[in-house]
Tab-separated table of C-alpha atoms and ligand atoms in Angstrom:
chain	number	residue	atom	x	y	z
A	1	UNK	CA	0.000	0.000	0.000
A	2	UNK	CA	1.191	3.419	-0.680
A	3	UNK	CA	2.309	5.282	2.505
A	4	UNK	CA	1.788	8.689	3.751
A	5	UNK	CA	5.290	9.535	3.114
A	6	UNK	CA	5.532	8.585	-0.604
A	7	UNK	CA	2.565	10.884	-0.851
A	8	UNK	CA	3.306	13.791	0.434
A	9	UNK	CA	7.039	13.653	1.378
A	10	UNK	CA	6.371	13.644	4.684
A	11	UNK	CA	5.208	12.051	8.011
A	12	UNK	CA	2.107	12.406	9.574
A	13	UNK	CA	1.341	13.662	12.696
A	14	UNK	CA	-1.019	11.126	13.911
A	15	UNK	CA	-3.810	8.544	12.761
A	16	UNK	CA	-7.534	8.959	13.873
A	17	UNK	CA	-10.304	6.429	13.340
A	18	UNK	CA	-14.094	6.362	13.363
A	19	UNK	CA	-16.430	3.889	13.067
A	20	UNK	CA	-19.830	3.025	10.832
A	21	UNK	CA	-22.742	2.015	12.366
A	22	UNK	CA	-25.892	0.261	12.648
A	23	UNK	CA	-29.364	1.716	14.272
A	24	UNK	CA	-30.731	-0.932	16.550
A	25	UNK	CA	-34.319	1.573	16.574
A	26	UNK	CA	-35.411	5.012	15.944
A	27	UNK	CA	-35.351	5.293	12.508
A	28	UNK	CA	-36.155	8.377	10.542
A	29	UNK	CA	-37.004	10.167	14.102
A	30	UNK	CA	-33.537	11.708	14.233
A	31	UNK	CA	-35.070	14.767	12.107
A	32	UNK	CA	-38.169	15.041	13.341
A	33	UNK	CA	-36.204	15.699	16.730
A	34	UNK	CA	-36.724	12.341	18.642
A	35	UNK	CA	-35.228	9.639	19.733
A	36	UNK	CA	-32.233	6.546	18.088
A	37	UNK	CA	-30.361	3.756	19.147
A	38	UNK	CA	-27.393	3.025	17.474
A	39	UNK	CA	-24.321	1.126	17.600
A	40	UNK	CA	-20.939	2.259	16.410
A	41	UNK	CA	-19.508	-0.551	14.815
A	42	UNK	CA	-15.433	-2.269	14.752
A	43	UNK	CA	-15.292	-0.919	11.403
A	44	UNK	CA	-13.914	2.613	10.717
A	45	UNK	CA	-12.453	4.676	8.366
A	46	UNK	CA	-9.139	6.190	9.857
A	47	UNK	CA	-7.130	8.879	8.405
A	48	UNK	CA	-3.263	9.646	8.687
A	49	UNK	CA	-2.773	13.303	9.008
A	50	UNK	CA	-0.746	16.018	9.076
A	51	UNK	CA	-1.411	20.050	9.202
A	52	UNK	CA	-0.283	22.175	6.172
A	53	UNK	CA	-0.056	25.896	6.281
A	54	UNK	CA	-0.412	26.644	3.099
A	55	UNK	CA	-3.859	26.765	2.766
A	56	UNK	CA	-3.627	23.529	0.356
A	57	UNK	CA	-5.999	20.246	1.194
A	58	UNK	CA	-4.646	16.985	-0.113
A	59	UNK	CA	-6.451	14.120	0.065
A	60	UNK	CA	-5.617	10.131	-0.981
A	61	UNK	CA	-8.002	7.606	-0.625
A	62	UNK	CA	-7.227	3.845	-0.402
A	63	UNK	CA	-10.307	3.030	-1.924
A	64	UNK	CA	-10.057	5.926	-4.466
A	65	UNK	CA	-8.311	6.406	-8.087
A	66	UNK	CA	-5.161	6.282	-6.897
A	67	UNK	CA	-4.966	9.750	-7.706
A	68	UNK	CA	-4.220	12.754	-4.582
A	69	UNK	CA	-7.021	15.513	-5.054
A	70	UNK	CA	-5.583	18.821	-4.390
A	71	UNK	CA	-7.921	21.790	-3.311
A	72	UNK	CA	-7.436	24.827	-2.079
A	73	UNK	CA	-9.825	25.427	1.418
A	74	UNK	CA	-10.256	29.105	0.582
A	75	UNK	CA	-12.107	28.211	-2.598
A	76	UNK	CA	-14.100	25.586	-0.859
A	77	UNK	CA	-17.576	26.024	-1.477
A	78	UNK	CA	-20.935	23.845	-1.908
A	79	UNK	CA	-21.373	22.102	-5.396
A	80	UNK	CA	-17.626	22.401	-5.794
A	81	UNK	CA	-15.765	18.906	-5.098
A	82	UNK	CA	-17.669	15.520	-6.106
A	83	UNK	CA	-17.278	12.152	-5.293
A	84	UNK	CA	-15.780	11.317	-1.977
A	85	UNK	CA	-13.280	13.543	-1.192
A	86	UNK	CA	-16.350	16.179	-1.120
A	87	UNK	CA	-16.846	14.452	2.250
A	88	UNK	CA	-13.570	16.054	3.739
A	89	UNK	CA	-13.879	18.897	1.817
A	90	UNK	CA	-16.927	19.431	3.351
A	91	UNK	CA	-16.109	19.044	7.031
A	92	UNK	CA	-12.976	21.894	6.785
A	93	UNK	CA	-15.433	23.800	4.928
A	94	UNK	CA	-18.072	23.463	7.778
A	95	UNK	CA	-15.375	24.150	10.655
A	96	UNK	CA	-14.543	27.560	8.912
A	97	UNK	CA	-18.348	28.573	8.669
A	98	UNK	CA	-18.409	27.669	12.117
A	99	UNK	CA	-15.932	30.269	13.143
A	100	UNK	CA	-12.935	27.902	13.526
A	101	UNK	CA	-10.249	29.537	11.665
A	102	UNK	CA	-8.874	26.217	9.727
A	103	UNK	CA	-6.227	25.759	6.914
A	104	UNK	CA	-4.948	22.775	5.152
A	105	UNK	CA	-3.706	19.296	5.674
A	106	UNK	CA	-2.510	15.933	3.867
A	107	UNK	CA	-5.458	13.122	4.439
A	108	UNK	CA	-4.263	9.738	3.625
A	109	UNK	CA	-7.984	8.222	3.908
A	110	UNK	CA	-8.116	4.450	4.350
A	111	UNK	CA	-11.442	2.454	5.043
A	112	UNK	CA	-13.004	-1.103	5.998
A	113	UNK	CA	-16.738	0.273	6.523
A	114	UNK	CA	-18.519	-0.930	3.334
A	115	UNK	CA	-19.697	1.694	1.232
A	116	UNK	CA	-23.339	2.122	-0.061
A	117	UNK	CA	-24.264	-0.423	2.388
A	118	UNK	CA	-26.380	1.803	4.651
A	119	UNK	CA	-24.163	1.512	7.330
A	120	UNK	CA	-22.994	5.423	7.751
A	121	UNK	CA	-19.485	5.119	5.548
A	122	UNK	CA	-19.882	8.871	4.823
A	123	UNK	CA	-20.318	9.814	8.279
A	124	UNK	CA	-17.391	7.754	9.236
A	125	UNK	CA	-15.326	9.564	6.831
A	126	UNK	CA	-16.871	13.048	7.896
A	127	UNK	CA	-16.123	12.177	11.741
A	128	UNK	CA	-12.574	11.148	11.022
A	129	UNK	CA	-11.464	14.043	8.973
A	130	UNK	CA	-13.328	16.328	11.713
A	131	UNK	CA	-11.639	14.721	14.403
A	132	UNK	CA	-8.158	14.902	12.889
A	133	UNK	CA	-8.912	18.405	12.254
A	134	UNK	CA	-9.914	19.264	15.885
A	135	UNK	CA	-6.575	17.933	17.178
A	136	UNK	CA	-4.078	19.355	14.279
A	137	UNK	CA	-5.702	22.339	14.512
A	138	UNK	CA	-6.009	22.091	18.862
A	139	UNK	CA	-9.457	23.457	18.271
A	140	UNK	CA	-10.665	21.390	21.752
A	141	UNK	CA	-13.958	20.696	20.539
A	142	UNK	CA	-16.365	18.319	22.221
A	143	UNK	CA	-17.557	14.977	20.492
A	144	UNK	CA	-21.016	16.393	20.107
A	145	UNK	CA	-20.228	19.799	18.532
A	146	UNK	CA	-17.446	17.426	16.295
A	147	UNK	CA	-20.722	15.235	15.040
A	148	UNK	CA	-22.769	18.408	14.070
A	149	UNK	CA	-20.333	19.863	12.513
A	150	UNK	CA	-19.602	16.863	10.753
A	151	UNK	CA	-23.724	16.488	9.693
A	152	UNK	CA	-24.041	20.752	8.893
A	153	UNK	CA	-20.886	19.648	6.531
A	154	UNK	CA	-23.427	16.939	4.659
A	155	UNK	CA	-26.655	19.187	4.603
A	156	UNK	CA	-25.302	21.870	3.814
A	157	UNK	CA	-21.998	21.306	1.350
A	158	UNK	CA	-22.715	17.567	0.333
A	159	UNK	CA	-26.114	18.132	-0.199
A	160	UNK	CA	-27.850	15.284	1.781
A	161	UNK	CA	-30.442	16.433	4.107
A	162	UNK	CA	-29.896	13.861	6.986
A	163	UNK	CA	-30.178	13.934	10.816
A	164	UNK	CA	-27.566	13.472	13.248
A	165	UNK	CA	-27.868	9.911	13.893
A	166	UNK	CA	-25.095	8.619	12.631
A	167	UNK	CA	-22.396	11.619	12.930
A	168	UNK	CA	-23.563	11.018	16.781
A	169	UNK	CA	-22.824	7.228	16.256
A	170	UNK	CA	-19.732	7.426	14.946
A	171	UNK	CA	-18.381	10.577	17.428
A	172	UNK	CA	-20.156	8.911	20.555
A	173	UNK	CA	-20.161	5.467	20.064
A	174	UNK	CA	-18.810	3.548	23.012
A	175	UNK	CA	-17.624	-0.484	23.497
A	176	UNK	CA	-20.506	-2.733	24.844
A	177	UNK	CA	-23.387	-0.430	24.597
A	178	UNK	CA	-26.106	1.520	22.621
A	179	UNK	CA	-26.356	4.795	21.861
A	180	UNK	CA	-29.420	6.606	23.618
A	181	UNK	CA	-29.724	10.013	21.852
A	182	UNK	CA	-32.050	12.733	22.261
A	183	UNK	CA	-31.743	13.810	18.626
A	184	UNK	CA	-33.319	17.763	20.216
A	185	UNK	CA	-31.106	18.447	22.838
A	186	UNK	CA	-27.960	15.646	21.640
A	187	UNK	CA	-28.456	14.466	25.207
A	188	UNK	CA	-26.971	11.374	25.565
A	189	UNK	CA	-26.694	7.776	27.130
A	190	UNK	CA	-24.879	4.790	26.951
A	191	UNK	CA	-26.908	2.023	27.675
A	192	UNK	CA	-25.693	-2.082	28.210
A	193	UNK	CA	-25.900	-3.856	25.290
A	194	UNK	CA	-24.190	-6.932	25.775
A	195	UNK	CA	-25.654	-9.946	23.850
A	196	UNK	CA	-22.890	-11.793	23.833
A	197	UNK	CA	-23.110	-12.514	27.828
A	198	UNK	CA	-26.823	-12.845	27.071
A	199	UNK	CA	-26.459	-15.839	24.550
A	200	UNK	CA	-27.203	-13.572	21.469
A	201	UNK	CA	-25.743	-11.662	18.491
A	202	UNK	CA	-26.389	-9.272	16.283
A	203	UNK	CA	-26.204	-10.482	12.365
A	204	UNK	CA	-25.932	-7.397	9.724
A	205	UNK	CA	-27.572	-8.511	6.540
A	206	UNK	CA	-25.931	-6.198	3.659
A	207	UNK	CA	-28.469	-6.571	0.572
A	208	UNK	CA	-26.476	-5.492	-1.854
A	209	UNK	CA	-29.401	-3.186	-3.025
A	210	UNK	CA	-28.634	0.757	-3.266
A	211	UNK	CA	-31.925	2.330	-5.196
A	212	UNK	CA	-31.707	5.234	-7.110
A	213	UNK	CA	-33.500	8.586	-6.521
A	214	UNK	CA	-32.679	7.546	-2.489
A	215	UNK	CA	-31.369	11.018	-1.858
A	216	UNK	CA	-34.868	12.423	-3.053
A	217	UNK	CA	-36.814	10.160	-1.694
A	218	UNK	CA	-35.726	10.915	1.675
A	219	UNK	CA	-35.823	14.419	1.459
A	220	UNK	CA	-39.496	13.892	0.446
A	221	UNK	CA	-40.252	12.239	3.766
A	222	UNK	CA	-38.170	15.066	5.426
A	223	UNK	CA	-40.207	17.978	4.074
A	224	UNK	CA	-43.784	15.522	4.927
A	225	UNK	CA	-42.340	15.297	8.133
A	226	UNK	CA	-42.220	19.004	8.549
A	227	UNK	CA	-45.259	20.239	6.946
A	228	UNK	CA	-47.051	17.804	9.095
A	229	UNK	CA	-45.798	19.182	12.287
A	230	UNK	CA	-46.323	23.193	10.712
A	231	UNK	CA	-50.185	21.639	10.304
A	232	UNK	CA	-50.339	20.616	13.878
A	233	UNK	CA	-48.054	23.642	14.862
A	234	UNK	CA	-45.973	22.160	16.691
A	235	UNK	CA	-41.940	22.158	16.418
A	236	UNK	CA	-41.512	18.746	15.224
A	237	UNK	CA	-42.909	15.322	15.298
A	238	UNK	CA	-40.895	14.582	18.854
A	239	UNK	CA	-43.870	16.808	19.924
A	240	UNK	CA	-46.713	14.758	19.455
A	241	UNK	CA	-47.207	12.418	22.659
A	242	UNK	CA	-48.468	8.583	21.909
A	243	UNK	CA	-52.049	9.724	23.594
A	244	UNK	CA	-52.189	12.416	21.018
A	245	UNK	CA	-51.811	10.384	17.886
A	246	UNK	CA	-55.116	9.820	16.547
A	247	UNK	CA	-56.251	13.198	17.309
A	248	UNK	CA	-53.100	14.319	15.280
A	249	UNK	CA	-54.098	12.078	12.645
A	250	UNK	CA	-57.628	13.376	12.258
A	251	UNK	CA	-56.297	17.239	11.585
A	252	UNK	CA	-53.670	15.644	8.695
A	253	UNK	CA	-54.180	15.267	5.479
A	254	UNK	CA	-54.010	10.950	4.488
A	255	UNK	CA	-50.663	11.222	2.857
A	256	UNK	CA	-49.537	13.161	6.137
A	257	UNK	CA	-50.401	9.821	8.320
A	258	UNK	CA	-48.449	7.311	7.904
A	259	UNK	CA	-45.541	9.312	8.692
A	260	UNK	CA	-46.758	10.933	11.623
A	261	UNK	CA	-47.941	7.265	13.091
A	262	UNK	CA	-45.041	5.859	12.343
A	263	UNK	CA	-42.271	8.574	14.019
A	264	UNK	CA	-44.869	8.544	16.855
A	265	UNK	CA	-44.949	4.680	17.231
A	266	UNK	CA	-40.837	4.419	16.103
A	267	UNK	CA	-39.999	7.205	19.389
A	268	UNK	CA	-42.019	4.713	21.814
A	269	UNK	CA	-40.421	1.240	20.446
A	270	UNK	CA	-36.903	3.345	21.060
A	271	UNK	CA	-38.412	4.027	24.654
A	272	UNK	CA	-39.343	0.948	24.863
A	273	UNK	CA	-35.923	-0.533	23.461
A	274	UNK	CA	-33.621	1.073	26.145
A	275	UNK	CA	-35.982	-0.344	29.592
A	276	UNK	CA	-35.477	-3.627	27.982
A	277	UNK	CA	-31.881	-3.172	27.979
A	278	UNK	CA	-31.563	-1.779	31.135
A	279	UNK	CA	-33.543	-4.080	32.573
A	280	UNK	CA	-31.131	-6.498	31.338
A	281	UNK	CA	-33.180	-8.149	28.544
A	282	UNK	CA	-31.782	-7.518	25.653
A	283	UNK	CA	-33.471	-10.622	23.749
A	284	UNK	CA	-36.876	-8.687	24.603
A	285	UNK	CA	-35.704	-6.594	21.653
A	286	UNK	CA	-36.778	-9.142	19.120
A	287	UNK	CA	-40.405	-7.873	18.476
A	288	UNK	CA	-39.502	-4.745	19.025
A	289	UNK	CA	-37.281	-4.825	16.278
A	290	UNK	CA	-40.013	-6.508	13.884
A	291	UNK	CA	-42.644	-4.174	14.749
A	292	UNK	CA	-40.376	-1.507	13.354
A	293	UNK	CA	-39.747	-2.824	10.309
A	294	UNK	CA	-43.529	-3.101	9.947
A	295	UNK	CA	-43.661	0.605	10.780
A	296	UNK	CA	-41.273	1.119	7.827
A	297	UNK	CA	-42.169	-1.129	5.675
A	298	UNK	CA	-46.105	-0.144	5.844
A	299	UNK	CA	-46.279	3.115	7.373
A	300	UNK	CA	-42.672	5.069	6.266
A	301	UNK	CA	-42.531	2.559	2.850
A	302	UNK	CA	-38.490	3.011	2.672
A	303	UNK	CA	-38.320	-0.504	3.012
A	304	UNK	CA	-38.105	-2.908	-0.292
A	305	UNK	CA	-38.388	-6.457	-1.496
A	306	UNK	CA	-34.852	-7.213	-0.556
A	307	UNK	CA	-34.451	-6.033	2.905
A	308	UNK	CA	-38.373	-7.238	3.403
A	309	UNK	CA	-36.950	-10.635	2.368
A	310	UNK	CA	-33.851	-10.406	4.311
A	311	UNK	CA	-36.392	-9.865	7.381
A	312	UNK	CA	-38.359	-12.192	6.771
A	313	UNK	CA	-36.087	-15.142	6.017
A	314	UNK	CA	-34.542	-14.465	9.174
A	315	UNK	CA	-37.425	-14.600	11.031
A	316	UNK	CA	-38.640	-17.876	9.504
A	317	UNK	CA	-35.506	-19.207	10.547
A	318	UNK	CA	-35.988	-18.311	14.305
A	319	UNK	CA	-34.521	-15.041	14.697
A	320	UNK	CA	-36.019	-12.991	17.727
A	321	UNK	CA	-36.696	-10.200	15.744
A	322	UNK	CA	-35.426	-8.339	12.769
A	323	UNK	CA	-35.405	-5.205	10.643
A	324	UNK	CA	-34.052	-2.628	8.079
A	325	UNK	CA	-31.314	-0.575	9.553
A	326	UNK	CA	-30.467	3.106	8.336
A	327	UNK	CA	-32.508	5.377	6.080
A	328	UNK	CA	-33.878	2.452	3.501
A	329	UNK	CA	-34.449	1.974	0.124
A	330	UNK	CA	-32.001	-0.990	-0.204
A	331	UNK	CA	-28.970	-1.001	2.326
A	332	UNK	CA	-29.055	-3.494	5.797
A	333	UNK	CA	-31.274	-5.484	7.191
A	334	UNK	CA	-30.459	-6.229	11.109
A	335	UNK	CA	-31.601	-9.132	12.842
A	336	UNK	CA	-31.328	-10.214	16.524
A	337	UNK	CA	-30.297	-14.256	17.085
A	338	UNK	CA	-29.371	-16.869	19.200
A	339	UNK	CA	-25.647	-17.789	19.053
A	340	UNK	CA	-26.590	-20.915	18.583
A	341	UNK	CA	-28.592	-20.322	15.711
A	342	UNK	CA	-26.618	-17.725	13.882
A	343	UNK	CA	-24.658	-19.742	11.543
A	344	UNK	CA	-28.071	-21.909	10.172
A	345	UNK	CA	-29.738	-18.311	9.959
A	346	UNK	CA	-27.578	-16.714	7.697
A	347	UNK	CA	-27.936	-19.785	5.784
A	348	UNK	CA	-31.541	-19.201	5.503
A	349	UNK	CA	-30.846	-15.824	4.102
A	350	UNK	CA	-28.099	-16.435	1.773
A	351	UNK	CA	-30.454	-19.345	0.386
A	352	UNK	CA	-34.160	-17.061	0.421
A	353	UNK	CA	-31.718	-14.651	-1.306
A	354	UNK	CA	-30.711	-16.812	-4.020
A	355	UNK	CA	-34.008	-18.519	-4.618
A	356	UNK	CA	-35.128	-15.332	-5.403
A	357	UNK	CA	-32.447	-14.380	-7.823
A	358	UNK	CA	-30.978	-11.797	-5.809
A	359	UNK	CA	-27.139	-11.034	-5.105
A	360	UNK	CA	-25.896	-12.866	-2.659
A	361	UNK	CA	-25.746	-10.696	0.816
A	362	UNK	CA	-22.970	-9.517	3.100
A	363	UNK	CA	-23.026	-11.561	6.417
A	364	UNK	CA	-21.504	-10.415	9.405
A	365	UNK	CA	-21.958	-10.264	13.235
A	366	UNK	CA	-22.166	-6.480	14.704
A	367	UNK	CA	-20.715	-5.625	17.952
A	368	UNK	CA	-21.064	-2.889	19.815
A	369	UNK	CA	-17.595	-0.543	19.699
A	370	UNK	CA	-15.901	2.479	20.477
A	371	UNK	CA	-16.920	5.809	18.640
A	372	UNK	CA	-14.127	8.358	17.339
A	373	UNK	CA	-10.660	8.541	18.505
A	374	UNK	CA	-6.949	8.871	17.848
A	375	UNK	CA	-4.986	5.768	17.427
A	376	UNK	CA	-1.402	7.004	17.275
B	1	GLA	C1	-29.940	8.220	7.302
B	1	GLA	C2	-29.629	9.604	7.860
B	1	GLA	C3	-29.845	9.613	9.369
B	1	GLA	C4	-31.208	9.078	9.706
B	1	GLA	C5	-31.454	7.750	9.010
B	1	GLA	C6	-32.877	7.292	9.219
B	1	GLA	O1	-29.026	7.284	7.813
B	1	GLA	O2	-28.293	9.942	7.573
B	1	GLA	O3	-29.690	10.914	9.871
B	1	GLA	O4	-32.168	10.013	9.358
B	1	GLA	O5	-31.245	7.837	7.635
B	1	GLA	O6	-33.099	7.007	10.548
C-alpha cells in the first residue's frame, strides 16, 4: 500500500479512526427531533494526518483512483468537489463557517466500513477528517459539537439532508453499549448492550441493493415530516405524545399519516428498546425490532423487497426479531439471534436470497464498539 510519506514527502502527525454504524431503533425520528439507538460498529475509516499551512488540502483515498485531489480550502464552497473527497472537503469547509479559523492538511484516507451499504461510511469519513482536524488544529472541541459539525458539513456542502444519527454514532459510540440520543437536545446515554453474555448476536444482513433517486426520496419524507408538524403547529414530530396520535391524525391530510404514526410509534419502540436493555433483557428486543420494520415497511414505505426478504427469512428461521437498519431503500437489514442459531440463519438468508435471484448478501456479526478517537 502506498504510505503517507511517498505521498506527500512527509510524516504524519497522527492517525484517527471512526467507526460506521448500525441503528438498533429510531429510525427516521432523528429529524423530526426524537429519539435513536445506534451502535458504532469495529469498522472505521481512519485517516493519517498532518497540518499544512499553506492553505492547500490533499487528500488520498485507499479506496479511491489512486490519484491525490488537491484543493485549495479558501475556494471551498458547496457544489464544488464531487465524489468522496467532497466528504472532507466538506467538514474543513463546515469548521470555517463555524468560526474555527482552519487551513490545510494531507489526508491519507483508508477504510473497511462498506460503502453504499447503509451503514454510515460517509459519516465515518466526515467524523474522522473532523476529528483529525480538531486535534491538528487544537481546536478542543467536544464529540457532540465534532458530530454536528460533521452532519451541517453533509446538509449543507454535500447536499444530503440527513439527521444526526449517525455523525452522533460514529463521534459517541462507546464499546458494549447503545447509543441513547435525544436527537433535540444531543443528550446522551450509553446504555448495556451486551448480547454476547446474554447468549445472542447481532447479524448485519448487507443486501447489496442501493436504489436510485434515495437522496430524493428521503428528502421527500423530510419535508412531509415538517409540513405535518407546521399543520399541527408544533416544532416537530418529537412533539406529538403517543395519547395524542389519533387526534393528530384526524387534523392531517391521508398522505400526512403514515408518517406521523409511524415517528410517533418508532420514538415509543426506542423508549421501549432502552428499559429492555436496562432491565437487562436484551433478547426482549426481538419484536420490538419486527414491529419496526412493519412501521417502515407499511407506514414510512423506505423498506423494499430485498431487505423485506432479508427480514423475513430471518425470522422464519428463528430469529427474535429483525429489521431494516439506516434510512432504507435498499442497504441493511439487522436481525437479533441466538448464538446458537446464527450460523443456520444466515444460511436461511443467503439461500431465500438466491431462490429469489438476488445477489448474494454480506453476512456479518455487529458488535457494539468504540466511537471516534486517535490511534497514534
Ligand atoms: C440516514 C440519515 C440519518 C437518519 C437515518 C434514518 O441514515 O443519515 O440521519 O435520518 O437515515 O433514521
Amino acid at each position: 500500500m502506498t504510505t503517507f510519506h511517498e505521498l506527500f514527502g512527509h510524516a504524519p502527525t497522527g492517525e484517527w479512526a471512526a467507526p460506521g454504524r448500525v441503528n438498533l431503533i429510531g429510525e427516521h425520528t432523528d429529524y423530526n427531533l426524537g429519539f435513536v439507538l445506534p451502535i458504532a460498529l469495529p469498522q472505521t475509516v481512519r485517516a493519517r494526518a498532518r497540518r499544512r499551512d499553506d492553505g492547500r488540502l490533499r487528500l488520498y483515498s485507499a479506496q479511491g483512483d489512486g490519484r491525490v485531489a488537491e484543493l485549495a480550502v479558501a475556494d471551498l464552497a458547496p457544489g464544488t468537489v464531487a465524489g468522496w473527497a467532497g466528504y472532507p472537503a466538506a467538514v474543513v469547509w463546515a469548521l470555517r463557517q463555524a468560526g474555527h479559523p482552519v487551513g490545510g492538511a494531507d489526508l491519507l484516507l483508508d477504510s473497511d466500513v462498506p460503502t453504499g451499504a447503509g451503514l454510515s461510511s460517509s459519516a465515518a469519513l466526515e467524523c474522522a477528517v473532523a476529528s483529525a482536524y480538531n486535534d491538528l488544529y487544537g481546536l478542543g472541541l467536544a464529540a457532540q459539537d465534532l458530530a454536528v459539525v460533521a452532519q451541517q458539513a453533509e446538509n449543507r456542502f454535500v447536499g444530503v439532508p440527513c439527521g444526526v444519527m449517525d455523525q452522533m454514532a460514529s463521534m459517541c459510540g462507546r464499546a458494549g453499549t447503545a447509543l441513547h440520543l435525544d436527537a433535540r437536545d444531543l443528550s446522551i446515554r450509553h446504555v448495556p448492550f451486551d448480547l454476547a453474555s446474554a447468549g445472542l448476536r447481532l447479524l448485519v444482513i448487507d443486501t447489496r441493493t442501493r436504489h436510485d433517486l434515495a437522496d430524493g426520496a428521503y428528502a421527500a419524507l423530510r419535508a412531509g415530516c415538517e409540513r405535518a408538524a407546521a399543520l399541527l403547529d408544533l416544532p416537530a414530530l418529537r412533539d406529538v405524545p403517543p395519547s395524542g396520535l389519533d387526534p393528530a391524525l384526524g387534523r392531517l391530510p391521508a398522505e400526512l399519516r403514515p408518517l406521523v404514526r409511524h415517528v410517533v410509534t418508532e420514538n415509543e419502540r426506542v423508549r421501549r428498546a432502552v428499559a429492555l436493555l436496562d432491565a437487562g433483557d436484551p433478547a426482549g428486543l426481538g419484536p420490538v425490532l419486527t414491529a419496526g420494520h412493519a412501521s417502515l415497511r407499511d407506514d414510512y414505505r423506505v423498506s423494499c423487497p430485498e431487505t423485506d426478504l432479508a427480514v423475513e427469512a430471518a425470522l422464519s428461521a428463528g430469529a427474535l426479531g429483525a429489521r431494516m437498519t439506516g434510512g432504507g431503500f435498499g442497504g441493511s437489514a439487522i436481525a437479533l439471534v441466538a448464538v446458537g442459531a446464527a450460523d443456520e440463519t444466515a444460511a436461511a438468508v443467503a439461500a431465500a436470497f438466491r431462490r429469489a435471484g438476488y445477489p448474494e448478501p454480506g453476512l456479518v456479526h455487529a458488535i457494539a464498539s468504540a466511537g471516534a478517537r486517535r490511534v497514534s
